[in-house]
Amino acid sequence: MPVEKRTGVPASPGRSAGPVVHMPPRVPEPATSRIEPDAVERAAAAVREAAVRVEEDLAERAERATGTAADILSVTAAMAADPTLAADAAHRVRTDHLTPERAVWDAAGTVAAQLESLGSPMAERARDVRDVRDRIVAVLTGAPPPGVPDPGHPFVLVATDLAPADTATLDPATVLAVVTARGGPTSHTAIIARSLGIPAVVALGEAADLAPGETVLVDGTDGVVLSAPAAADLLAAGLDDGDAGGGADTGTGPLVRRRPSARDVFDGTAATRDGHDVDLVANVADPAGADAAAGAGARGVGLFRTEFCFLGRGTEPTVDEQVDAYRAVLARFGGGRVVVRTLDAGADKPLRFLTPDHEDNPALGVRGIRTAVDHPEVLDRQLEAISRAARAESAEVWVMAPMVATADETREFVAACAAHDLTTAGVMIETPAAAIQARWLLADAAFASLGTNDLTQYTMAADRDLAGVAALSTPWQPAVLDLVRVACEGAAVHGRPVGVCGEAAADPLLAPVLVGLGVTSLSMTPRALAAVSTALRQFTLEQCRELAASALDKATARAARKAVRDFQRGGS
């Protein structure tokens, strides 16, 4: 069989090969059937009971998960617990005498349509609603619940798309690689895959053509999928048949496992070949994530997401609850720096007690620091909790606000932090406005951190989860790189450090470019620390600057990436 090459969008670096297993089909749509009047109340009660079972299952999984996976499962569990869907379905049972599964299906369809009418990013929540719908219907009908398949051997997972709750349960011990027809390089699928070290290619329109059981080679670094790879292809990718790792013979040929992309262990320090220090730190979302980061050698945290205290709740956590949660993270980095991001609510992370019930375009609405306009008390209580936690632990605590766009917002946030004795206050640069105005923002802020996921989304006007614009949703876009340069130059006017805490920081190919643009620290999933450290050691600071200049000089993201790849391979 000839080797067939298909090209999608690179989402998680690394190479792996193995047999294809497709995501099982979704729960089938129930027939429109009626029930007898005397069964109505039992059917309505069944809806509520099924929703509770789904919520409890997801919440239990969230407790076992860490980081972004735990956040995703918590949000999905909260959606299952929201009484709106179950109440609407129960009403349809009582009014139209529909079977409970049909009532749930129709009620979820109404909610999903409403979310889709709001546009991105709320339209993406429609996928979550349908996932919850399928889980409730599965409970009601006894059908197999949605989930990642378990064929009994390692495999390459192929799907049209993955619901966030499914993505959050990926097991790197069995899922060798992920290929999806939809999604983008900063979608939840891509972020989770990178955090787990699973190679991934997304927006591959021909994903459905990959035959179940056939061996494929997935190159998540270059976005390529090879069908029926030859031995030479495997060897060129650093793989061979001997990497089967004891996997069972499935009748589809030898299983081929990926080799770790990082050949050495991160020791907590990083520098270019000529000794220019680069601070490599970790992104952390909860205490379990802090344990993983410390275990991977991280000596500090460049992004501590505090949403885990708030997600899945109907009320704001108390100051004491927040203090305990923050201390659990700070305690793992005594003497190290921990950059705490204040609550990033809104858009795809709505909170009932804080964010508006309805916005026509939530991505451009009240999110991040903007929630403090109507609810300054929530920010004040969080800063109080961060300050108390900082005093109780020995970590060096910096604080930054998300979604800052103006100098006025910066000054107000810095003053709010100072009122709580938090003297190192910074801002996240996630909008083109903040990047362009960095010299004004950094006149007051002590540091900045570039959130490249949102910066790319807003710069390119491209939804990070849409396959149709996935090629636009990459930090390799010269326009995005130029904004990174502008932000670093603006910060340099005041001698302020600038970090990157978006997914771009975890890309070993892009990391030297970011350093060449003036970035002083890179914060990433702990699994990427060793690979990025190794990549930086290959170049002097001047070579990093040459890489950056070369990328900026290209007209397209593909050309910029190729130029850097050629340089690293010795093509310069």
Coordinates of C-alpha atoms in Angstrom, one line a residue:
M1 CA 0.0 0.0 0.0
P2 CA 1.5 3.4 -1.0
V3 CA 2.2 5.9 1.7
E4 CA -0.5 8.6 1.7
K5 CA 0.3 12.1 3.2
R6 CA -2.4 14.3 4.6
T7 CA -1.8 17.8 6.0
G8 CA -3.7 19.5 8.8
V9 CA -2.8 22.0 11.4
P10 CA -0.1 21.2 14.0
A11 CA -1.6 21.3 17.5
S12 CA 0.7 19.4 19.9
P13 CA 4.3 18.6 19.0
G14 CA 5.8 15.2 18.8
R15 CA 5.6 12.1 16.6
S16 CA 3.8 8.9 17.2
A17 CA 2.4 6.0 15.2
G18 CA -0.1 3.3 15.8
P19 CA -3.5 1.8 14.7
V20 CA -6.4 4.1 14.1
V21 CA -9.4 3.9 16.4
H22 CA -12.3 6.2 15.6
M23 CA -14.3 8.0 18.3
P24 CA -17.6 6.0 18.6
P25 CA -20.7 7.7 17.2
R26 CA -22.7 10.0 19.4
V27 CA -25.9 8.7 21.1
P28 CA -28.5 8.4 18.5
E29 CA -31.4 10.8 18.4
P30 CA -34.4 9.2 20.2
A31 CA -37.7 8.7 18.3
T32 CA -40.5 11.1 19.0
S33 CA -42.7 8.9 21.2
R34 CA -45.4 9.6 23.7
I35 CA -46.1 8.2 27.1
E36 CA -49.3 7.5 28.9
P37 CA -50.7 10.3 31.2
D38 CA -50.3 8.2 34.3
A39 CA -46.5 7.8 33.6
V40 CA -45.8 11.6 33.3
E41 CA -44.6 12.2 36.8
R42 CA -42.3 9.2 36.9
A43 CA -40.9 10.3 33.5
A44 CA -40.3 13.8 34.8
A45 CA -38.6 12.5 37.9
A46 CA -36.4 10.3 35.7
V47 CA -35.1 13.3 33.9
R48 CA -34.0 15.0 37.1
E49 CA -32.4 11.8 38.4
A50 CA -30.5 11.2 35.2
A51 CA -29.2 14.8 35.2
V52 CA -28.0 14.4 38.8
R53 CA -26.2 11.1 37.9
V54 CA -24.4 12.8 35.1
E55 CA -23.5 15.8 37.2
E56 CA -22.1 13.5 40.0
D57 CA -20.1 11.5 37.5
L58 CA -18.5 14.5 35.9
A59 CA -17.8 16.2 39.3
E60 CA -16.1 13.0 40.5
R61 CA -13.9 13.0 37.4
A62 CA -13.1 16.6 38.0
E63 CA -11.9 15.8 41.5
R64 CA -9.5 13.2 40.1
A65 CA -8.3 15.4 37.3
T66 CA -5.8 18.3 37.4
G67 CA -5.3 21.6 35.7
T68 CA -7.3 22.5 32.6
A69 CA -8.8 19.1 32.5
A70 CA -10.3 19.6 36.0
D71 CA -11.6 23.0 35.0
I72 CA -13.3 21.6 31.9
L73 CA -14.9 18.8 33.8
S74 CA -16.1 21.2 36.5
V75 CA -17.7 23.5 33.9
T76 CA -19.4 20.5 32.2
A77 CA -20.6 19.2 35.6
A78 CA -22.0 22.6 36.4
M79 CA -23.9 22.6 33.1
A80 CA -25.4 19.3 33.9
A81 CA -26.4 20.6 37.3
D82 CA -28.0 23.7 35.9
P83 CA -31.7 23.3 36.5
T84 CA -32.7 25.0 33.2
L85 CA -32.2 22.0 31.0
A86 CA -33.9 19.5 33.3
A87 CA -36.8 21.8 34.1
D88 CA -37.5 22.5 30.4
A89 CA -37.3 18.7 29.6
A90 CA -39.7 17.9 32.6
H91 CA -42.1 20.6 31.3
R92 CA -42.1 19.0 27.9
V93 CA -42.8 15.6 29.5
R94 CA -45.8 17.0 31.3
T95 CA -47.1 19.2 28.5
D96 CA -46.4 17.1 25.4
H97 CA -46.2 13.7 27.1
L98 CA -42.9 13.1 25.4
T99 CA -40.6 10.3 26.6
P100 CA -38.0 11.6 28.9
E101 CA -35.1 11.0 26.5
R102 CA -37.0 12.8 23.7
A103 CA -37.8 15.7 26.0
V104 CA -34.2 16.1 27.0
W105 CA -33.1 16.0 23.3
D106 CA -35.5 18.7 22.3
A107 CA -34.8 20.9 25.4
A108 CA -31.1 20.7 24.8
G109 CA -31.6 21.6 21.1
T110 CA -33.3 24.8 22.2
V111 CA -30.5 25.8 24.6
A112 CA -27.8 24.9 22.0
A113 CA -29.5 27.0 19.3
Q114 CA -29.7 30.0 21.7
L115 CA -26.0 29.7 22.5
E116 CA -25.1 29.4 18.8
S117 CA -27.1 32.5 18.1
L118 CA -24.8 34.5 20.4
G119 CA -21.7 33.8 18.3
S120 CA -18.2 32.9 19.5
P121 CA -17.2 31.9 22.2
M122 CA -20.6 31.1 23.6
A123 CA -21.4 29.1 20.5
E124 CA -18.8 26.6 21.6
R125 CA -20.8 26.0 24.7
A126 CA -23.4 24.5 22.5
R127 CA -21.1 21.5 22.0
D128 CA -21.0 21.1 25.8
V129 CA -24.8 21.2 26.0
R130 CA -25.0 18.4 23.4
D131 CA -22.4 16.4 25.3
V132 CA -24.5 16.7 28.5
R133 CA -27.6 15.9 26.5
D134 CA -26.0 12.7 25.2
R135 CA -24.9 11.7 28.7
I136 CA -28.4 12.2 30.1
V137 CA -30.0 10.3 27.2
A138 CA -27.6 7.5 27.7
V139 CA -28.5 7.2 31.4
L140 CA -32.2 7.2 30.5
T141 CA -32.0 4.6 27.7
G142 CA -29.2 2.4 29.0
A143 CA -27.0 3.2 25.9
P144 CA -23.2 3.4 26.3
P145 CA -22.3 6.8 27.5
P146 CA -20.1 9.1 25.4
G147 CA -16.4 8.7 26.0
V148 CA -13.0 7.9 24.6
P149 CA -12.9 4.2 23.4
D150 CA -10.9 1.5 25.2
P151 CA -9.9 -1.1 22.6
G152 CA -7.5 -2.8 25.0
H153 CA -4.3 -1.5 23.3
P154 CA -2.5 1.8 22.5
F155 CA -4.0 3.6 19.5
V156 CA -4.3 6.8 17.5
L157 CA -7.6 8.5 18.3
V158 CA -9.4 9.9 15.3
A159 CA -12.6 12.0 15.6
T160 CA -14.6 14.7 13.9
D161 CA -14.1 16.7 17.1
L162 CA -13.8 16.0 20.8
A163 CA -16.2 17.3 23.4
P164 CA -14.2 19.1 26.2
A165 CA -15.3 16.5 28.7
D166 CA -13.9 13.7 26.4
T167 CA -10.7 15.6 25.8
A168 CA -10.2 16.0 29.6
T169 CA -10.2 12.2 30.0
L170 CA -7.5 11.4 27.5
D171 CA -5.0 8.9 28.8
P172 CA -1.4 9.3 27.4
A173 CA -0.6 5.7 28.4
T174 CA -3.0 4.5 25.7
V175 CA -3.8 7.4 23.3
L176 CA -0.7 7.7 21.2
A177 CA -1.9 10.6 19.1
V178 CA -5.0 12.6 18.3
V179 CA -6.3 13.6 14.9
T180 CA -9.5 15.6 14.5
A181 CA -11.3 17.0 11.5
R182 CA -12.3 20.2 13.4
G183 CA -10.8 22.4 16.0
G184 CA -7.8 24.7 16.1
P185 CA -4.3 24.9 17.5
T186 CA -5.5 26.7 20.6
S187 CA -8.7 24.7 21.2
H188 CA -9.2 22.7 24.4
T189 CA -8.2 19.5 22.5
A190 CA -4.9 21.0 21.5
I191 CA -4.2 22.5 25.0
I192 CA -5.0 19.2 26.8
A193 CA -2.9 17.2 24.3
R194 CA 0.1 19.4 24.8
S195 CA -0.3 19.2 28.6
L196 CA -0.3 15.4 28.3
G197 CA 2.5 15.2 25.8
I198 CA 0.2 13.6 23.2
P199 CA 1.0 14.5 19.5
A200 CA -2.0 16.0 17.8
V201 CA -3.1 17.3 14.4
V202 CA -6.4 19.2 14.0
A203 CA -8.5 20.6 11.2
L204 CA -7.6 17.6 9.0
G205 CA -10.7 17.5 6.8
E206 CA -9.9 14.0 5.6
A207 CA -9.7 12.5 9.1
A208 CA -12.8 10.4 8.4
D209 CA -10.9 8.7 5.5
L210 CA -8.4 7.2 7.9
A211 CA -9.4 3.5 8.0
P212 CA -10.0 1.9 11.4
G213 CA -7.1 -0.4 12.3
E214 CA -4.6 1.0 9.7
T215 CA -1.3 2.2 11.0
V216 CA -0.7 6.0 10.7
L217 CA 2.2 8.2 11.6
V218 CA 1.1 11.4 13.3
D219 CA 3.5 14.3 13.2
G220 CA 2.1 16.9 15.6
T221 CA 5.1 19.2 15.0
D222 CA 4.5 19.7 11.3
G223 CA 0.8 18.8 11.1
V224 CA 1.2 15.8 8.9
V225 CA -0.5 12.4 9.0
L226 CA 1.0 9.5 7.0
S227 CA -1.1 6.4 6.2
A228 CA 0.7 3.1 6.0
P229 CA 4.2 4.6 6.8
A230 CA 7.2 2.7 5.6
A231 CA 10.0 1.6 7.9
A232 CA 12.1 4.5 6.5
D233 CA 9.3 7.0 7.5
L234 CA 9.2 5.6 11.0
L235 CA 13.0 5.8 11.4
A236 CA 13.1 9.4 10.0
A237 CA 10.5 10.3 12.7
G238 CA 12.6 8.7 15.4
L239 CA 10.4 5.7 15.7
D240 CA 10.6 2.1 14.8
D241 CA 8.7 -1.2 15.2
G242 CA 10.7 -2.0 18.3
D243 CA 8.9 0.9 20.1
A244 CA 5.9 -1.3 20.5
G245 CA 6.5 -1.4 24.2
G246 CA 4.9 -4.8 24.7
G247 CA 1.6 -3.9 23.1
A248 CA -0.7 -6.6 22.0
D249 CA -1.0 -7.8 18.4
T250 CA -4.3 -6.4 17.2
G251 CA -4.0 -8.0 13.8
T252 CA -3.3 -4.6 12.3
G253 CA 0.5 -4.9 12.3
P254 CA 3.0 -3.9 15.0
L255 CA 2.0 -1.2 17.4
V256 CA 4.4 1.7 17.3
R257 CA 4.7 4.0 20.3
R258 CA 6.1 7.5 20.5
R259 CA 9.4 8.2 22.1
P260 CA 9.6 11.0 24.6
S261 CA 10.5 14.3 22.8
A262 CA 12.6 15.6 25.6
R263 CA 15.9 13.7 25.9
D264 CA 16.9 15.1 29.2
V265 CA 15.5 16.3 32.5
F266 CA 14.8 20.0 33.2
D267 CA 16.9 21.1 36.2
G268 CA 15.0 24.4 36.8
T269 CA 17.3 26.7 34.8
A270 CA 17.6 27.6 31.1
A271 CA 19.8 29.8 29.0
T272 CA 20.9 30.3 25.4
R273 CA 24.2 28.8 24.2
D274 CA 26.1 31.9 25.2
G275 CA 24.6 32.1 28.7
H276 CA 21.7 34.5 28.3
D277 CA 19.3 33.4 31.1
V278 CA 15.7 32.7 30.2
D279 CA 13.2 32.1 33.0
L280 CA 11.3 28.9 32.3
V281 CA 8.4 28.4 34.6
A282 CA 5.1 26.5 34.7
N283 CA 1.4 27.2 34.1
V284 CA -0.6 25.9 37.1
A285 CA -4.3 25.7 37.6
D286 CA -4.7 24.0 41.0
P287 CA -2.7 22.3 43.8
A288 CA -2.4 19.1 41.9
G289 CA -1.0 21.0 39.0
A290 CA 1.5 22.7 41.3
D291 CA 2.7 19.2 42.4
A292 CA 3.2 18.2 38.8
A293 CA 5.1 21.4 38.0
A294 CA 7.4 21.0 41.0
G295 CA 8.0 17.4 40.1
A296 CA 9.0 18.4 36.6
G297 CA 11.7 20.7 37.9
A298 CA 9.8 24.0 37.7
R299 CA 11.1 26.5 40.3
G300 CA 8.3 29.0 39.8
V301 CA 4.9 29.6 38.2
G302 CA 4.4 32.1 35.4
L303 CA 0.6 31.7 35.4
F304 CA -1.4 30.6 38.3
R305 CA -5.0 30.4 37.1
T306 CA -7.3 31.0 40.1
E307 CA -10.5 30.0 38.4
F308 CA -10.5 26.6 40.0
C309 CA -11.8 28.2 43.2
F310 CA -14.8 29.7 41.4
L311 CA -15.8 27.3 38.6
G312 CA -18.8 25.1 39.1
R313 CA -20.1 27.2 42.0
G314 CA -23.3 29.2 42.3
T315 CA -21.7 31.6 44.9
E316 CA -18.4 33.3 45.3
P317 CA -15.9 31.4 47.5
T318 CA -15.2 33.0 50.8
V319 CA -11.9 34.8 51.5
D320 CA -10.9 32.0 53.9
E321 CA -11.6 29.3 51.2
Q322 CA -9.5 31.2 48.7
V323 CA -6.6 31.7 51.1
D324 CA -6.5 27.9 51.8
A325 CA -6.6 27.2 48.1
Y326 CA -3.8 29.7 47.2
R327 CA -1.6 28.6 50.0
A328 CA -1.7 25.0 48.7
V329 CA -0.1 26.2 45.5
L330 CA 2.3 28.7 47.0
A331 CA 3.7 26.2 49.4
R332 CA 5.2 24.1 46.6
F333 CA 7.4 27.0 45.5
G334 CA 9.0 28.4 48.6
G335 CA 11.5 31.0 47.6
G336 CA 10.4 30.9 44.0
R337 CA 8.2 33.3 42.1
V338 CA 4.5 32.6 41.6
V339 CA 2.6 34.9 39.3
V340 CA -1.1 34.9 40.3
R341 CA -3.7 35.8 37.7
T342 CA -6.8 37.3 39.2
L343 CA -10.1 35.8 38.2
D344 CA -10.5 35.5 34.4
A345 CA -14.3 35.1 34.3
G346 CA -16.6 35.8 31.3
A347 CA -16.6 34.6 27.6
D348 CA -16.2 30.8 27.8
K349 CA -16.0 30.9 31.7
P350 CA -19.3 32.5 32.8
L351 CA -20.1 32.7 36.5
R352 CA -23.7 33.1 37.6
F353 CA -22.8 35.5 40.4
L354 CA -20.5 37.7 38.4
T355 CA -20.8 37.8 34.6
P356 CA -23.9 39.0 32.6
D357 CA -26.6 36.5 31.8
H358 CA -26.6 37.5 28.1
E359 CA -24.2 39.3 25.8
D360 CA -24.4 39.4 22.1
N361 CA -20.6 38.8 21.8
P362 CA -19.1 37.6 25.0
A363 CA -15.6 37.4 23.6
L364 CA -15.7 41.2 23.3
G365 CA -17.8 41.7 26.4
V366 CA -17.4 41.8 30.2
R367 CA -14.6 39.4 31.0
G368 CA -11.3 39.4 32.9
I369 CA -10.6 42.7 34.7
R370 CA -13.8 44.2 33.2
T371 CA -15.9 42.3 35.7
A372 CA -14.5 44.6 38.4
V373 CA -16.4 47.6 37.1
D374 CA -19.7 46.3 38.3
H375 CA -18.3 44.0 41.0
P376 CA -15.3 45.6 42.5
E377 CA -15.9 43.8 45.8
V378 CA -15.1 40.4 44.2
L379 CA -11.7 41.6 43.0
D380 CA -11.1 43.3 46.4
R381 CA -11.8 40.1 48.3
Q382 CA -9.6 38.1 46.0
L383 CA -6.7 40.5 46.4
E384 CA -7.2 40.2 50.2
A385 CA -7.0 36.4 49.9
I386 CA -3.9 36.5 47.7
S387 CA -2.2 38.9 50.1
R388 CA -3.0 36.8 53.2
A389 CA -1.8 33.7 51.4
A390 CA 1.4 35.5 50.3
R391 CA 2.2 36.6 53.9
A392 CA 1.7 33.0 55.1
E393 CA 4.1 31.4 52.6
S394 CA 7.6 32.1 51.5
A395 CA 7.0 32.3 47.7
E396 CA 7.6 35.6 45.9
V397 CA 4.1 36.5 44.8
W398 CA 3.4 38.7 41.8
V399 CA -0.2 39.5 40.7
M400 CA -1.5 40.3 37.2
A401 CA -4.9 41.2 35.8
P402 CA -6.3 39.5 32.7
M403 CA -7.8 41.3 29.7
V404 CA -6.3 44.7 30.4
A405 CA -6.7 47.1 27.4
T406 CA -6.0 50.6 28.7
A407 CA -3.6 52.6 30.8
D408 CA -6.5 53.6 33.1
E409 CA -7.3 50.0 33.8
T410 CA -3.7 49.3 34.6
R411 CA -3.4 52.2 37.0
E412 CA -6.6 51.2 38.8
F413 CA -5.4 47.6 39.2
V414 CA -2.0 48.5 40.4
A415 CA -3.6 50.8 43.0
A416 CA -6.0 48.1 44.1
C417 CA -3.0 45.7 44.6
A418 CA -1.0 48.3 46.5
A419 CA -4.0 48.7 48.9
H420 CA -3.4 45.1 49.9
D421 CA 0.4 45.3 50.1
L422 CA 0.8 43.5 46.8
T423 CA 3.6 45.6 45.4
T424 CA 4.5 43.7 42.2
A425 CA 1.4 44.1 40.0
G426 CA 1.4 43.5 36.3
V427 CA -1.0 43.0 33.4
M428 CA -1.7 40.4 30.8
I429 CA -1.4 41.6 27.2
E430 CA -4.1 39.7 25.3
T431 CA -5.4 42.4 22.9
P432 CA -3.7 44.3 20.1
A433 CA -4.5 47.5 22.0
A434 CA -2.5 46.4 25.0
A435 CA 0.4 45.4 22.9
I436 CA 0.5 48.6 21.0
Q437 CA 0.2 50.7 24.2
A438 CA 2.6 48.6 26.2
R439 CA 4.9 51.5 26.9
W440 CA 2.0 53.3 28.6
L441 CA 0.7 50.3 30.5
L442 CA 4.2 49.4 31.7
A443 CA 4.8 52.9 33.0
D444 CA 2.7 51.7 36.0
A445 CA 2.7 47.9 35.8
A446 CA 5.8 46.1 37.1
F447 CA 5.7 43.5 34.4
A448 CA 3.6 42.1 31.6
S449 CA 2.7 38.6 30.4
L450 CA 1.6 37.9 26.9
G451 CA -1.4 35.6 26.6
T452 CA -0.8 34.5 23.0
N453 CA -4.0 32.4 22.7
D454 CA -6.2 35.4 23.0
L455 CA -3.7 37.8 21.4
T456 CA -3.8 35.6 18.3
Q457 CA -7.6 35.3 18.3
Y458 CA -8.1 39.0 18.5
T459 CA -5.4 39.9 16.1
M460 CA -6.5 37.5 13.4
A461 CA -10.3 37.8 14.2
A462 CA -10.3 34.0 14.2
D463 CA -12.2 31.8 16.6
R464 CA -9.6 29.5 18.3
D465 CA -12.0 26.5 18.1
L466 CA -13.1 26.8 14.5
A467 CA -11.5 24.4 12.0
G468 CA -12.4 26.8 9.1
V469 CA -10.0 29.4 10.4
A470 CA -7.5 27.1 12.2
A471 CA -4.7 28.1 9.8
L472 CA -5.2 31.7 11.0
S473 CA -5.2 30.7 14.7
T474 CA -1.4 30.3 15.1
P475 CA 1.1 32.6 17.0
W476 CA 3.4 32.1 13.9
Q477 CA 1.3 34.7 12.2
P478 CA 3.8 37.6 11.4
A479 CA 1.2 40.1 12.7
V480 CA 1.1 38.4 16.0
L481 CA 4.9 38.1 16.2
D482 CA 5.1 41.8 15.4
L483 CA 2.8 42.7 18.3
V484 CA 5.0 40.6 20.6
R485 CA 8.0 42.7 19.4
V486 CA 6.1 46.0 19.9
A487 CA 5.0 44.9 23.4
C488 CA 8.6 44.0 24.4
E489 CA 9.9 47.3 23.0
G490 CA 7.3 49.2 25.0
A491 CA 8.3 47.3 28.2
A492 CA 12.0 47.9 27.5
V493 CA 11.4 51.7 27.8
H494 CA 10.8 51.2 31.5
G495 CA 13.1 48.2 32.0
R496 CA 10.1 45.9 32.6
P497 CA 10.2 42.1 32.1
V498 CA 7.8 40.5 29.6
G499 CA 6.8 36.9 29.7
V500 CA 4.7 34.6 27.5
C501 CA 2.2 32.4 29.3
G502 CA 0.1 31.3 26.3
E503 CA 0.5 28.0 24.4
A504 CA 3.2 29.6 22.2
A505 CA 5.7 29.3 25.1
A506 CA 5.5 25.5 25.0
D507 CA 6.6 25.3 21.3
P508 CA 10.3 24.4 21.2
L509 CA 10.5 25.7 17.6
L510 CA 9.0 29.1 18.5
A511 CA 10.7 29.6 21.9
P512 CA 14.0 30.9 20.5
V513 CA 12.0 33.3 18.3
L514 CA 10.2 34.7 21.3
V515 CA 13.4 35.2 23.2
G516 CA 14.8 37.0 20.1
L517 CA 11.8 39.3 20.1
G518 CA 12.7 40.4 23.7
V519 CA 10.6 38.0 25.9
T520 CA 12.4 37.3 29.2
S521 CA 10.4 34.4 30.6
L522 CA 8.3 31.5 29.2
S523 CA 5.6 29.8 31.1
M524 CA 4.2 26.5 29.9
T525 CA 2.8 23.1 30.7
P526 CA 5.4 21.3 32.8
R527 CA 5.8 18.5 30.2
A528 CA 7.3 21.1 27.8
L529 CA 10.0 22.5 30.1
A530 CA 12.8 20.1 29.1
A531 CA 12.2 20.3 25.4
V532 CA 12.1 24.1 25.4
S533 CA 15.2 24.3 27.6
T534 CA 17.0 22.0 25.1
A535 CA 15.8 24.1 22.1
L536 CA 17.1 27.3 23.7
R537 CA 20.6 25.8 24.3
Q538 CA 21.0 25.4 20.6
F539 CA 21.3 29.1 19.9
T540 CA 23.1 32.2 21.0
L541 CA 21.1 35.3 21.9
E542 CA 22.2 36.9 18.6
Q543 CA 21.0 33.8 16.7
C544 CA 17.6 34.0 18.5
R545 CA 17.4 37.6 17.3
E546 CA 18.2 36.5 13.7
L547 CA 15.5 33.9 13.9
A548 CA 13.0 36.5 15.1
A549 CA 14.0 38.9 12.3
S550 CA 13.7 36.1 9.7
A551 CA 10.2 35.2 11.0
L552 CA 9.1 38.8 11.0
D553 CA 10.3 39.3 7.4
K554 CA 8.0 36.6 6.1
A555 CA 4.5 37.3 4.7
T556 CA 2.7 34.2 6.0
A557 CA 2.7 32.0 9.1
R558 CA 3.7 29.0 7.0
A559 CA 6.7 30.9 5.6
A560 CA 7.8 32.2 9.0
R561 CA 7.7 28.7 10.5
K562 CA 9.6 27.2 7.6
A563 CA 12.3 29.8 7.8
V564 CA 12.9 29.0 11.5
R565 CA 12.7 25.3 10.8
D566 CA 15.2 25.5 8.0
F567 CA 17.6 27.6 10.3
Q568 CA 17.3 25.0 13.1
R569 CA 18.0 22.2 10.6
G570 CA 21.1 24.0 9.5
G571 CA 19.6 25.4 6.3
S572 CA 20.7 29.0 7.0

